[in-house]
Amino acid sequence: MNIILLGPPGAGKGTQAQRIEDAKGMKQLSTGDMLRAAVAAGTPVGLKAKEIMARGELVPDEVVVGIISDRIEDADCANGFILDGFPRNVAQAEALDVMLKEKGKQLDAVVQLEVDDAILLGRIEKRASETAGGPRADDNAEALKKRLDVYHAQTAPLIDYYSAKGSLRIVNGMADMDDVTRQIMEVLER
Ligand code: ADP
């Protein structure tokens, strides 16, 4: 099964993706984690992405589309994958449609974690204070505001995009973590 987890920064996509990975043997593919690894390793992609990410803006579509296109072919994705942080705009969603078609793969569900903006800032401040090795470069008030603006302007339109295709499943991301996991498992079994 191949799915997308959709939701604003701080919605809990990473936590839930790991739980689905453990429960279902699908592979979590977090473009944010992959880009942060590239930044830490100082690769050409990382050098390109570093400042853009710190500002809370999106790295160029061709960078993330290329990463995902390569990654979903790997053997550890044979049992399915969980896209976490990708696609983030309509152009990326269209590129995903094309690459899946070319590779003979399909998308089984898009799970939207619904969380009000008012809750997100508090969650991210908490994460910033708990992250081992110090907070992420973009877990500060200014970059978060930018990430939320980008989410509403560019990523939220994907809700309509996938709703029109009939693949959207909505989950209440404001419930406690275990309850969110239960809701996700339920919509995936439908
Ligand atoms: P969050 O969901 O908390 O905002 P992520 O770890 O998913 O965090 O992403 C962090 C940053 O990585 C984004 O703000 C952006 O700069 C970059 N990034 C991640 N995924 C993408 C993507 N699909 N397209 C463009 N940029 C991305």
Short mmCIF file of C-alpha atoms and ligand atoms in Angstrom, two decimals:
data_model
loop_
_atom_site.label_atom_id
_atom_site.label_comp_id
_atom_site.label_asym_id
_atom_site.label_seq_id
_atom_site.Cartn_x
_atom_site.Cartn_y
_atom_site.Cartn_z
CA MET A 1 0.00 0.00 0.00
CA ASN A 2 1.31 3.45 -0.92
CA ILE A 3 0.03 6.48 0.94
CA ILE A 4 0.58 10.19 1.53
CA LEU A 5 0.39 11.84 4.96
CA LEU A 6 -0.78 15.39 4.47
CA GLY A 7 -0.86 18.10 7.12
CA PRO A 8 0.69 21.33 8.37
CA PRO A 9 4.10 21.56 10.08
CA GLY A 10 3.78 20.13 13.58
CA ALA A 11 0.72 18.02 12.67
CA GLY A 12 2.49 14.84 13.75
CA LYS A 13 3.18 13.37 10.31
CA GLY A 14 6.62 12.06 11.28
CA THR A 15 5.43 10.36 14.48
CA GLN A 16 2.47 8.74 12.79
CA ALA A 17 4.50 7.71 9.72
CA GLN A 18 6.91 5.82 12.00
CA ARG A 19 4.04 4.03 13.68
CA ILE A 20 2.51 3.02 10.35
CA GLU A 21 5.96 1.86 9.22
CA ASP A 22 6.27 -0.35 12.31
CA ALA A 23 2.72 -1.70 12.09
CA LYS A 24 2.45 -2.29 8.37
CA GLY A 25 6.00 -2.74 7.11
CA MET A 26 5.65 0.18 4.77
CA LYS A 27 8.61 2.56 4.39
CA GLN A 28 8.46 6.15 5.68
CA LEU A 29 9.89 8.58 3.14
CA SER A 30 10.30 12.00 4.73
CA THR A 31 11.63 14.59 2.30
CA GLY A 32 12.38 16.88 5.28
CA ASP A 33 14.55 14.17 6.93
CA MET A 34 16.29 13.39 3.63
CA LEU A 35 17.01 17.07 3.00
CA ARG A 36 18.28 17.58 6.57
CA ALA A 37 20.59 14.57 6.07
CA ALA A 38 21.84 16.12 2.82
CA VAL A 39 22.47 19.43 4.61
CA ALA A 40 24.36 17.67 7.43
CA ALA A 41 26.46 15.72 4.91
CA GLY A 42 27.18 18.83 2.85
CA THR A 43 26.12 17.23 -0.45
CA PRO A 44 25.33 19.47 -3.47
CA VAL A 45 21.61 19.08 -2.73
CA GLY A 46 22.25 19.95 0.90
CA LEU A 47 24.22 23.06 0.03
CA LYS A 48 21.38 24.19 -2.21
CA ALA A 49 18.68 23.43 0.38
CA LYS A 50 20.27 24.73 3.58
CA GLU A 51 19.34 28.42 3.50
CA ILE A 52 15.98 27.83 1.82
CA MET A 53 14.97 25.40 4.57
CA ALA A 54 16.18 27.67 7.35
CA ARG A 55 13.87 30.38 5.98
CA GLY A 56 10.92 27.96 5.92
CA GLU A 57 10.55 28.13 2.14
CA LEU A 58 10.24 25.20 -0.28
CA VAL A 59 13.29 23.80 -2.02
CA PRO A 60 12.89 23.58 -5.83
CA ASP A 61 10.39 20.99 -7.02
CA GLU A 62 12.90 19.19 -9.26
CA VAL A 63 15.12 18.47 -6.25
CA VAL A 64 12.45 16.71 -4.19
CA VAL A 65 10.77 15.09 -7.20
CA GLY A 66 14.14 13.58 -8.20
CA ILE A 67 14.80 12.32 -4.67
CA ILE A 68 11.38 10.67 -4.35
CA SER A 69 11.45 9.22 -7.85
CA ASP A 70 14.73 7.42 -7.08
CA ARG A 71 13.78 6.42 -3.57
CA ILE A 72 10.45 4.69 -4.29
CA GLU A 73 12.25 2.22 -6.55
CA ASP A 74 14.40 0.93 -3.68
CA ALA A 75 13.82 -2.60 -2.40
CA ASP A 76 12.68 -1.39 1.04
CA CYS A 77 9.67 0.28 -0.61
CA ALA A 78 8.45 -2.93 -2.25
CA ASN A 79 5.92 -3.40 0.56
CA GLY A 80 4.64 0.15 0.15
CA PHE A 81 5.69 3.63 1.19
CA ILE A 82 4.41 6.51 3.31
CA LEU A 83 5.15 9.90 1.81
CA ASP A 84 5.74 12.39 4.65
CA GLY A 85 6.26 15.98 3.50
CA PHE A 86 5.81 15.24 -0.19
CA PRO A 87 4.04 16.40 -2.31
CA ARG A 88 3.88 19.94 -0.95
CA ASN A 89 2.31 21.74 -3.90
CA VAL A 90 0.20 20.90 -6.94
CA ALA A 91 3.19 20.72 -9.31
CA GLN A 92 4.79 18.07 -7.08
CA ALA A 93 1.48 16.16 -6.90
CA GLU A 94 1.26 16.16 -10.70
CA ALA A 95 4.87 15.01 -10.97
CA LEU A 96 4.07 12.22 -8.51
CA ASP A 97 1.10 11.11 -10.62
CA VAL A 98 3.34 10.93 -13.68
CA MET A 99 6.17 9.03 -11.97
CA LEU A 100 3.80 6.50 -10.38
CA LYS A 101 2.17 5.85 -13.73
CA GLU A 102 5.56 5.40 -15.42
CA LYS A 103 6.66 2.97 -12.72
CA GLY A 104 3.37 1.05 -12.73
CA LYS A 105 2.64 2.00 -9.13
CA GLN A 106 -0.45 3.51 -7.55
CA LEU A 107 -1.49 5.67 -4.64
CA ASP A 108 -3.93 3.96 -2.29
CA ALA A 109 -4.88 6.78 0.08
CA VAL A 110 -4.08 10.34 1.10
CA VAL A 111 -4.48 10.78 4.86
CA GLN A 112 -4.98 14.37 5.95
CA LEU A 113 -4.10 15.17 9.58
CA GLU A 114 -6.33 18.08 10.49
CA VAL A 115 -4.85 20.43 13.12
CA ASP A 116 -5.78 24.06 13.84
CA ASP A 117 -3.03 26.66 13.41
CA ALA A 118 -3.45 27.82 17.02
CA ILE A 119 -2.14 24.47 18.30
CA LEU A 120 0.85 24.20 15.97
CA LEU A 121 3.08 26.94 17.40
CA GLY A 122 2.94 25.39 20.88
CA ARG A 123 3.76 21.94 19.49
CA ILE A 124 6.76 23.22 17.55
CA GLU A 125 8.11 25.19 20.51
CA LYS A 126 7.89 21.99 22.53
CA ARG A 127 9.69 20.01 19.81
CA ALA A 128 12.40 22.69 19.55
CA SER A 129 13.07 22.40 23.28
CA GLU A 130 13.20 18.59 23.19
CA THR A 131 15.28 17.93 20.06
CA ALA A 132 18.56 16.20 20.89
CA GLY A 133 21.50 18.19 19.55
CA GLY A 134 19.53 21.44 19.56
CA PRO A 135 16.48 22.66 17.66
CA ARG A 136 16.11 22.44 13.89
CA ALA A 137 17.18 25.58 12.03
CA ASP A 138 13.55 26.18 11.06
CA ASP A 139 11.91 25.53 14.44
CA ASN A 140 11.71 29.18 15.45
CA ALA A 141 8.79 31.59 15.40
CA GLU A 142 9.75 33.40 12.21
CA ALA A 143 10.48 30.33 10.06
CA LEU A 144 7.42 28.58 11.45
CA LYS A 145 5.19 31.46 10.42
CA LYS A 146 6.66 31.19 6.93
CA ARG A 147 6.15 27.39 6.88
CA LEU A 148 2.52 27.86 7.90
CA ASP A 149 1.99 30.52 5.21
CA VAL A 150 3.57 28.19 2.63
CA TYR A 151 1.38 25.35 3.86
CA HIS A 152 -1.83 27.33 3.44
CA ALA A 153 -0.88 28.86 0.10
CA GLN A 154 0.75 25.87 -1.58
CA THR A 155 0.08 22.61 0.27
CA ALA A 156 -3.52 22.99 1.46
CA PRO A 157 -4.78 23.08 -2.19
CA LEU A 158 -3.77 19.40 -2.30
CA ILE A 159 -6.76 18.68 -0.06
CA ASP A 160 -9.06 19.60 -2.97
CA TYR A 161 -6.74 17.95 -5.48
CA TYR A 162 -6.96 14.55 -3.77
CA SER A 163 -10.55 14.98 -2.67
CA ALA A 164 -11.52 15.35 -6.34
CA LYS A 165 -9.72 12.07 -7.07
CA GLY A 166 -11.62 10.34 -4.27
CA SER A 167 -8.48 9.36 -2.36
CA LEU A 168 -8.68 11.78 0.60
CA ARG A 169 -9.22 10.38 4.13
CA ILE A 170 -9.55 12.92 6.94
CA VAL A 171 -8.28 12.26 10.45
CA ASN A 172 -8.55 14.50 13.53
CA GLY A 173 -4.91 15.31 14.28
CA MET A 174 -5.82 17.11 17.50
CA ALA A 175 -6.77 13.91 19.31
CA ASP A 176 -4.06 12.28 21.45
CA MET A 177 -1.28 10.48 19.55
CA ASP A 178 -2.58 6.94 20.10
CA ASP A 179 -6.05 7.95 19.03
CA VAL A 180 -4.67 9.55 15.86
CA THR A 181 -2.82 6.29 15.12
CA ARG A 182 -6.05 4.33 15.64
CA GLN A 183 -7.94 6.65 13.28
CA ILE A 184 -5.26 6.24 10.61
CA MET A 185 -5.23 2.44 10.88
CA GLU A 186 -9.01 2.50 10.57
CA VAL A 187 -9.10 4.60 7.40
CA LEU A 188 -6.32 2.47 5.86
CA GLU A 189 -8.34 -0.68 6.46
CA ARG A 190 -11.43 0.72 4.80
P1 ADP B 1 7.51 20.38 8.60
O1 ADP B 1 6.46 19.47 8.09
O2 ADP B 1 7.59 20.41 10.09
O3 ADP B 1 7.46 21.77 8.02
P2 ADP B 1 9.58 18.93 7.08
O4 ADP B 1 10.63 18.19 7.78
O5 ADP B 1 8.56 18.16 6.33
O6 ADP B 1 8.93 19.85 8.19
O7 ADP B 1 10.24 19.99 6.05
C1 ADP B 1 11.22 20.91 6.44
C2 ADP B 1 11.64 21.77 5.26
O8 ADP B 1 12.22 20.94 4.23
C3 ADP B 1 10.53 22.52 4.54
O9 ADP B 1 10.18 23.73 5.19
C4 ADP B 1 11.16 22.74 3.16
O10 ADP B 1 12.12 23.78 3.17
C5 ADP B 1 11.90 21.44 2.93
N1 ADP B 1 11.04 20.44 2.24
C6 ADP B 1 10.62 19.25 2.74
N2 ADP B 1 9.85 18.61 1.87
C7 ADP B 1 9.76 19.41 0.78
C8 ADP B 1 9.08 19.33 -0.47
N3 ADP B 1 8.31 18.27 -0.77
N4 ADP B 1 9.22 20.35 -1.35
C9 ADP B 1 9.97 21.41 -1.07
N5 ADP B 1 10.63 21.58 0.09
C10 ADP B 1 10.53 20.59 1.01
#
